[in-house]
GROMACS .gro file of C-alpha atoms in nm:
model
  333
    1UNK     CA    1   2.129  17.407  10.893
    2UNK     CA    2   2.509  17.244  10.964
    3UNK     CA    3   2.581  16.928  11.142
    4UNK     CA    4   2.818  17.158  11.364
    5UNK     CA    5   2.543  17.419  11.422
    6UNK     CA    6   2.287  17.180  11.474
    7UNK     CA    7   2.494  17.016  11.786
    8UNK     CA    8   2.580  17.342  11.929
    9UNK     CA    9   2.213  17.442  11.953
   10UNK     CA   10   2.168  17.118  12.139
   11UNK     CA   11   2.456  17.147  12.360
   12UNK     CA   12   2.279  17.487  12.469
   13UNK     CA   13   1.990  17.344  12.515
   14UNK     CA   14   1.813  17.495  12.224
   15UNK     CA   15   1.560  17.202  12.091
   16UNK     CA   16   1.353  17.211  11.795
   17UNK     CA   17   1.013  17.076  11.756
   18UNK     CA   18   1.068  16.839  11.459
   19UNK     CA   19   1.410  16.746  11.271
   20UNK     CA   20   1.455  16.586  10.932
   21UNK     CA   21   1.775  16.443  10.930
   22UNK     CA   22   1.836  16.314  10.546
   23UNK     CA   23   2.028  16.244  10.271
   24UNK     CA   24   2.280  16.012  10.136
   25UNK     CA   25   2.543  16.046  10.416
   26UNK     CA   26   2.431  15.848  10.720
   27UNK     CA   27   2.718  15.968  10.942
   28UNK     CA   28   2.587  16.333  11.047
   29UNK     CA   29   2.232  16.180  11.032
   30UNK     CA   30   2.347  15.908  11.328
   31UNK     CA   31   2.554  16.182  11.508
   32UNK     CA   32   2.283  16.427  11.544
   33UNK     CA   33   2.026  16.141  11.629
   34UNK     CA   34   2.224  15.950  11.902
   35UNK     CA   35   2.310  16.294  12.064
   36UNK     CA   36   1.955  16.356  12.115
   37UNK     CA   37   1.875  16.020  12.216
   38UNK     CA   38   2.177  16.023  12.459
   39UNK     CA   39   2.140  16.339  12.589
   40UNK     CA   40   1.791  16.530  12.606
   41UNK     CA   41   1.605  16.324  12.884
   42UNK     CA   42   1.789  16.181  13.173
   43UNK     CA   43   1.766  15.817  13.240
   44UNK     CA   44   1.461  15.832  13.462
   45UNK     CA   45   1.294  16.040  13.215
   46UNK     CA   46   1.403  15.834  12.919
   47UNK     CA   47   1.184  15.540  13.093
   48UNK     CA   48   0.812  15.738  13.009
   49UNK     CA   49   0.931  15.973  12.758
   50UNK     CA   50   1.168  15.834  12.518
   51UNK     CA   51   1.020  15.636  12.193
   52UNK     CA   52   1.216  15.479  11.901
   53UNK     CA   53   1.069  15.343  11.671
   54UNK     CA   54   1.136  15.171  11.276
   55UNK     CA   55   1.053  15.315  10.947
   56UNK     CA   56   0.887  14.936  10.847
   57UNK     CA   57   0.690  14.909  11.157
   58UNK     CA   58   0.517  15.247  11.165
   59UNK     CA   59   0.317  15.493  10.951
   60UNK     CA   60   0.252  15.909  10.960
   61UNK     CA   61  -0.081  15.805  11.155
   62UNK     CA   62   0.166  15.598  11.405
   63UNK     CA   63   0.417  15.878  11.456
   64UNK     CA   64   0.157  16.156  11.455
   65UNK     CA   65  -0.021  15.976  11.776
   66UNK     CA   66   0.308  15.913  11.925
   67UNK     CA   67   0.418  16.300  11.853
   68UNK     CA   68   0.076  16.406  11.995
   69UNK     CA   69   0.154  16.281  12.355
   70UNK     CA   70   0.224  16.479  12.627
   71UNK     CA   71   0.547  16.408  12.844
   72UNK     CA   72   0.523  16.244  13.227
   73UNK     CA   73   0.741  16.398  13.477
   74UNK     CA   74   0.949  16.610  13.215
   75UNK     CA   75   0.954  16.865  12.987
   76UNK     CA   76   1.004  16.742  12.678
   77UNK     CA   77   0.926  16.355  12.512
   78UNK     CA   78   1.189  16.218  12.272
   79UNK     CA   79   1.032  16.062  11.961
   80UNK     CA   80   1.281  15.900  11.729
   81UNK     CA   81   1.196  15.744  11.387
   82UNK     CA   82   1.522  15.541  11.269
   83UNK     CA   83   1.479  15.431  10.893
   84UNK     CA   84   1.233  15.647  10.806
   85UNK     CA   85   1.280  15.624  10.436
   86UNK     CA   86   1.066  15.308  10.495
   87UNK     CA   87   0.760  15.543  10.584
   88UNK     CA   88   0.531  15.503  10.294
   89UNK     CA   89   0.351  15.793  10.383
   90UNK     CA   90   0.626  16.019  10.535
   91UNK     CA   91   0.510  16.334  10.336
   92UNK     CA   92   0.159  16.284  10.530
   93UNK     CA   93   0.331  16.423  10.837
   94UNK     CA   94   0.284  16.782  10.692
   95UNK     CA   95  -0.046  16.812  10.893
   96UNK     CA   96   0.175  16.732  11.223
   97UNK     CA   97   0.424  16.959  11.117
   98UNK     CA   98   0.186  17.247  11.068
   99UNK     CA   99   0.146  17.294  11.432
  100UNK     CA  100   0.415  17.056  11.595
  101UNK     CA  101   0.381  16.994  11.963
  102UNK     CA  102   0.626  17.229  12.160
  103UNK     CA  103   0.693  16.981  12.439
  104UNK     CA  104   0.802  16.670  12.159
  105UNK     CA  105   1.142  16.688  12.015
  106UNK     CA  106   1.019  16.458  11.685
  107UNK     CA  107   1.342  16.345  11.489
  108UNK     CA  108   1.313  16.189  11.159
  109UNK     CA  109   1.644  15.996  11.040
  110UNK     CA  110   1.602  15.955  10.640
  111UNK     CA  111   1.914  15.756  10.514
  112UNK     CA  112   2.074  15.692  10.221
  113UNK     CA  113   1.863  15.949   9.987
  114UNK     CA  114   1.726  16.293   9.994
  115UNK     CA  115   1.383  16.352  10.051
  116UNK     CA  116   1.207  16.588   9.777
  117UNK     CA  117   1.284  16.934   9.874
  118UNK     CA  118   0.957  17.048   9.685
  119UNK     CA  119   0.715  16.838   9.936
  120UNK     CA  120   0.556  17.053  10.167
  121UNK     CA  121   0.656  16.833  10.481
  122UNK     CA  122   1.018  16.990  10.413
  123UNK     CA  123   0.903  17.310  10.381
  124UNK     CA  124   0.679  17.359  10.690
  125UNK     CA  125   0.987  17.173  10.882
  126UNK     CA  126   1.200  17.428  10.753
  127UNK     CA  127   1.008  17.670  10.903
  128UNK     CA  128   0.900  17.515  11.229
  129UNK     CA  129   1.188  17.311  11.297
  130UNK     CA  130   1.509  17.198  11.138
  131UNK     CA  131   1.630  17.013  10.843
  132UNK     CA  132   1.982  16.884  10.782
  133UNK     CA  133   2.058  16.758  10.457
  134UNK     CA  134   2.367  16.519  10.475
  135UNK     CA  135   2.551  16.495  10.149
  136UNK     CA  136   2.803  16.257  10.066
  137UNK     CA  137   3.186  16.377  10.082
  138UNK     CA  138   3.306  16.389   9.725
  139UNK     CA  139   3.605  16.173   9.679
  140UNK     CA  140   3.855  16.454   9.639
  141UNK     CA  141   3.724  16.612   9.959
  142UNK     CA  142   3.786  16.315  10.180
  143UNK     CA  143   4.142  16.375  10.233
  144UNK     CA  144   4.060  16.713  10.398
  145UNK     CA  145   3.727  16.594  10.601
  146UNK     CA  146   3.994  16.360  10.733
  147UNK     CA  147   4.233  16.655  10.815
  148UNK     CA  148   3.932  16.861  11.001
  149UNK     CA  149   3.821  16.552  11.170
  150UNK     CA  150   4.183  16.470  11.301
  151UNK     CA  151   4.264  16.841  11.349
  152UNK     CA  152   3.895  16.850  11.567
  153UNK     CA  153   4.034  16.589  11.808
  154UNK     CA  154   4.411  16.762  11.854
  155UNK     CA  155   4.575  16.476  11.685
  156UNK     CA  156   4.878  16.517  11.439
  157UNK     CA  157   4.952  16.294  11.147
  158UNK     CA  158   5.225  16.228  10.898
  159UNK     CA  159   5.122  16.423  10.596
  160UNK     CA  160   5.035  16.150  10.390
  161UNK     CA  161   4.799  15.996  10.641
  162UNK     CA  162   4.518  16.152  10.546
  163UNK     CA  163   4.526  16.043  10.170
  164UNK     CA  164   4.620  15.669  10.270
  165UNK     CA  165   4.308  15.649  10.486
  166UNK     CA  166   4.086  15.801  10.227
  167UNK     CA  167   4.262  15.537   9.957
  168UNK     CA  168   4.226  15.253  10.190
  169UNK     CA  169   3.899  15.270  10.366
  170UNK     CA  170   3.726  15.518  10.080
  171UNK     CA  171   3.433  15.719  10.133
  172UNK     CA  172   3.274  15.559  10.456
  173UNK     CA  173   3.301  15.848  10.718
  174UNK     CA  174   3.153  15.596  10.998
  175UNK     CA  175   3.462  15.314  10.959
  176UNK     CA  176   3.719  15.620  10.896
  177UNK     CA  177   3.583  15.740  11.250
  178UNK     CA  178   3.576  15.407  11.405
  179UNK     CA  179   3.935  15.338  11.294
  180UNK     CA  180   4.059  15.654  11.422
  181UNK     CA  181   3.881  15.573  11.757
  182UNK     CA  182   4.032  15.222  11.775
  183UNK     CA  183   4.375  15.374  11.732
  184UNK     CA  184   4.276  15.591  12.059
  185UNK     CA  185   4.175  15.295  12.259
  186UNK     CA  186   4.482  15.099  12.147
  187UNK     CA  187   4.747  15.393  12.228
  188UNK     CA  188   4.610  15.589  12.521
  189UNK     CA  189   4.709  15.966  12.489
  190UNK     CA  190   4.733  15.949  12.132
  191UNK     CA  191   4.887  16.269  11.953
  192UNK     CA  192   5.034  16.150  11.628
  193UNK     CA  193   4.922  15.928  11.383
  194UNK     CA  194   5.215  15.784  11.157
  195UNK     CA  195   5.233  15.541  10.912
  196UNK     CA  196   5.401  15.239  11.155
  197UNK     CA  197   5.083  15.341  11.375
  198UNK     CA  198   4.857  15.279  11.086
  199UNK     CA  199   5.012  14.947  10.941
  200UNK     CA  200   5.005  14.789  11.294
  201UNK     CA  201   4.679  14.859  11.397
  202UNK     CA  202   4.441  14.948  11.095
  203UNK     CA  203   4.656  14.683  10.865
  204UNK     CA  204   4.703  14.899  10.606
  205UNK     CA  205   5.037  14.859  10.466
  206UNK     CA  206   5.273  15.169  10.501
  207UNK     CA  207   5.410  15.005  10.173
  208UNK     CA  208   5.180  14.804   9.977
  209UNK     CA  209   4.838  15.016   9.886
  210UNK     CA  210   4.709  15.235   9.632
  211UNK     CA  211   4.870  15.562   9.711
  212UNK     CA  212   5.226  15.413   9.730
  213UNK     CA  213   5.138  15.256   9.397
  214UNK     CA  214   5.053  15.611   9.265
  215UNK     CA  215   5.358  15.743   9.402
  216UNK     CA  216   5.588  15.466   9.264
  217UNK     CA  217   5.447  15.519   8.908
  218UNK     CA  218   5.492  15.926   8.972
  219UNK     CA  219   5.875  15.857   9.081
  220UNK     CA  220   5.865  15.562   8.769
  221UNK     CA  221   5.974  15.343   9.050
  222UNK     CA  222   5.961  15.008   8.858
  223UNK     CA  223   6.074  14.777   9.136
  224UNK     CA  224   5.851  14.900   9.345
  225UNK     CA  225   5.552  14.920   9.123
  226UNK     CA  226   5.568  14.530   9.060
  227UNK     CA  227   5.656  14.455   9.418
  228UNK     CA  228   5.307  14.634   9.518
  229UNK     CA  229   5.152  14.463   9.244
  230UNK     CA  230   5.295  14.081   9.344
  231UNK     CA  231   5.199  14.173   9.689
  232UNK     CA  232   4.805  14.298   9.505
  233UNK     CA  233   4.802  13.961   9.339
  234UNK     CA  234   4.839  13.765   9.624
  235UNK     CA  235   4.538  13.910   9.812
  236UNK     CA  236   4.316  14.023   9.488
  237UNK     CA  237   4.002  14.000   9.713
  238UNK     CA  238   4.112  14.294   9.874
  239UNK     CA  239   4.311  14.475   9.613
  240UNK     CA  240   4.064  14.488   9.309
  241UNK     CA  241   4.151  14.668   9.003
  242UNK     CA  242   3.801  14.810   9.009
  243UNK     CA  243   3.945  15.005   9.299
  244UNK     CA  244   4.298  15.089   9.148
  245UNK     CA  245   4.217  15.183   8.831
  246UNK     CA  246   3.997  15.493   8.859
  247UNK     CA  247   4.280  15.644   9.131
  248UNK     CA  248   4.528  15.586   8.857
  249UNK     CA  249   4.301  15.776   8.584
  250UNK     CA  250   4.230  16.073   8.803
  251UNK     CA  251   4.635  16.076   8.941
  252UNK     CA  252   4.740  16.070   8.565
  253UNK     CA  253   4.461  16.295   8.437
  254UNK     CA  254   4.552  16.532   8.707
  255UNK     CA  255   4.938  16.530   8.566
  256UNK     CA  256   4.822  16.602   8.212
  257UNK     CA  257   4.560  16.874   8.315
  258UNK     CA  258   4.909  17.054   8.518
  259UNK     CA  259   5.035  17.113   8.147
  260UNK     CA  260   4.766  17.356   8.082
  261UNK     CA  261   4.693  17.542   8.370
  262UNK     CA  262   4.712  17.907   8.365
  263UNK     CA  263   4.811  17.949   8.722
  264UNK     CA  264   5.120  17.737   8.810
  265UNK     CA  265   5.198  17.816   9.170
  266UNK     CA  266   5.089  17.533   9.421
  267UNK     CA  267   4.816  17.676   9.553
  268UNK     CA  268   4.661  17.767   9.191
  269UNK     CA  269   4.711  17.404   9.101
  270UNK     CA  270   4.600  17.268   9.426
  271UNK     CA  271   4.291  17.493   9.388
  272UNK     CA  272   4.231  17.332   9.046
  273UNK     CA  273   4.315  16.998   9.169
  274UNK     CA  274   4.120  16.962   9.446
  275UNK     CA  275   4.448  16.880   9.658
  276UNK     CA  276   4.652  16.984   9.957
  277UNK     CA  277   4.916  17.219   9.840
  278UNK     CA  278   5.170  17.023  10.008
  279UNK     CA  279   5.106  16.724   9.810
  280UNK     CA  280   5.143  16.920   9.476
  281UNK     CA  281   5.456  17.007   9.565
  282UNK     CA  282   5.594  16.700   9.701
  283UNK     CA  283   5.408  16.454   9.464
  284UNK     CA  284   5.282  16.578   9.165
  285UNK     CA  285   5.506  16.789   9.068
  286UNK     CA  286   5.778  16.586   9.048
  287UNK     CA  287   5.587  16.318   8.877
  288UNK     CA  288   5.493  16.578   8.629
  289UNK     CA  289   5.855  16.611   8.517
  290UNK     CA  290   5.901  16.205   8.437
  291UNK     CA  291   5.579  16.238   8.170
  292UNK     CA  292   5.539  16.476   7.884
  293UNK     CA  293   5.206  16.585   7.806
  294UNK     CA  294   5.194  16.337   7.500
  295UNK     CA  295   5.265  16.013   7.710
  296UNK     CA  296   5.025  16.133   8.001
  297UNK     CA  297   4.756  16.154   7.687
  298UNK     CA  298   4.836  15.793   7.582
  299UNK     CA  299   4.829  15.688   7.940
  300UNK     CA  300   4.504  15.795   7.991
  301UNK     CA  301   4.410  15.623   7.643
  302UNK     CA  302   4.553  15.329   7.788
  303UNK     CA  303   4.399  15.315   8.145
  304UNK     CA  304   4.074  15.337   7.958
  305UNK     CA  305   4.141  15.026   7.775
  306UNK     CA  306   4.239  14.830   8.084
  307UNK     CA  307   3.951  14.995   8.294
  308UNK     CA  308   3.702  14.801   8.006
  309UNK     CA  309   3.933  14.472   8.001
  310UNK     CA  310   3.901  14.459   8.415
  311UNK     CA  311   3.571  14.473   8.370
  312UNK     CA  312   3.536  14.145   8.100
  313UNK     CA  313   3.557  14.308   7.767
  314UNK     CA  314   3.770  14.209   7.490
  315UNK     CA  315   4.015  14.031   7.800
  316UNK     CA  316   3.964  13.686   7.668
  317UNK     CA  317   4.160  13.475   7.934
  318UNK     CA  318   4.341  13.731   8.053
  319UNK     CA  319   4.328  13.758   8.485
  320UNK     CA  320   4.326  14.068   8.638
  321UNK     CA  321   4.667  14.040   8.807
  322UNK     CA  322   4.794  13.986   8.425
  323UNK     CA  323   4.591  14.268   8.261
  324UNK     CA  324   4.746  14.515   8.614
  325UNK     CA  325   5.094  14.371   8.504
  326UNK     CA  326   5.029  14.461   8.145
  327UNK     CA  327   4.861  14.842   8.232
  328UNK     CA  328   5.212  14.904   8.401
  329UNK     CA  329   5.404  14.784   8.148
  330UNK     CA  330   5.241  15.010   7.880
  331UNK     CA  331   5.233  15.304   8.136
  332UNK     CA  332   5.580  15.299   8.183
  333UNK     CA  333   5.689  15.204   7.800
   0.00000   0.00000   0.00000
């Protein structure tokens, strides 16, 4: 099942006897687990009927023993197993999953990796309970995830806010959610997120970040490029080349691919590059006009070379700061 479908069921008080929440993305696992922990039982019922255990401290037998208890003065008992990836014999819960107690809501939170879908345990829970596979959001989908997240909260935004947040925060859904929550707390009645709001409250400079650097390369704005790199050099820990170079690589690769796409409309290009059509229109098309296909091919090769150098391959004594300056000079040559 999808996260939103599970939450919709829970809100309607439709409960499954077993929930397996597993996968590489902890955000949705926590959201479902937290909802169950906070909303199924009343505060009085929780005293006797809500049990939280941790994987390193329990076993399949221990979980089975707790799950087979009957609730006291309540219709349900809730049993939440956090960090279930540390339960060594988790697959043995298949014996409980064959005939789970309907008055028990057992929640298995298995973070950072998937449970083997071939296990009979999973198949039984798919039949008798609910399985949520929480996958990481791909980098190219992260901006759209932010768009959907803000839209669900009825918050509008400047068009470049989603890619700016995705670039600065990276693929950490919980942190993105937390930062937006902080904005809402700092600005009661927040209706729109602007660059100024982000700079003042999150600490992302609206002028000095990887998104602005890519835009500057697209416009061949030499002064801005070296101004951003100078700011980066003053704070290398927060602006490592290992983060910036892959973004530049993907940016220039996308500009190169645009030359050879059969479809030429913004929508067709956006579909192939997995971008918002608006970003294609205002950023990628103007940038492409500043670079020939041959030059872009050369740039991609240069970026590969400097990616290796920033990792210590054939870099000599050259500092990461100087390597980034060299890379910029060769891109603009």
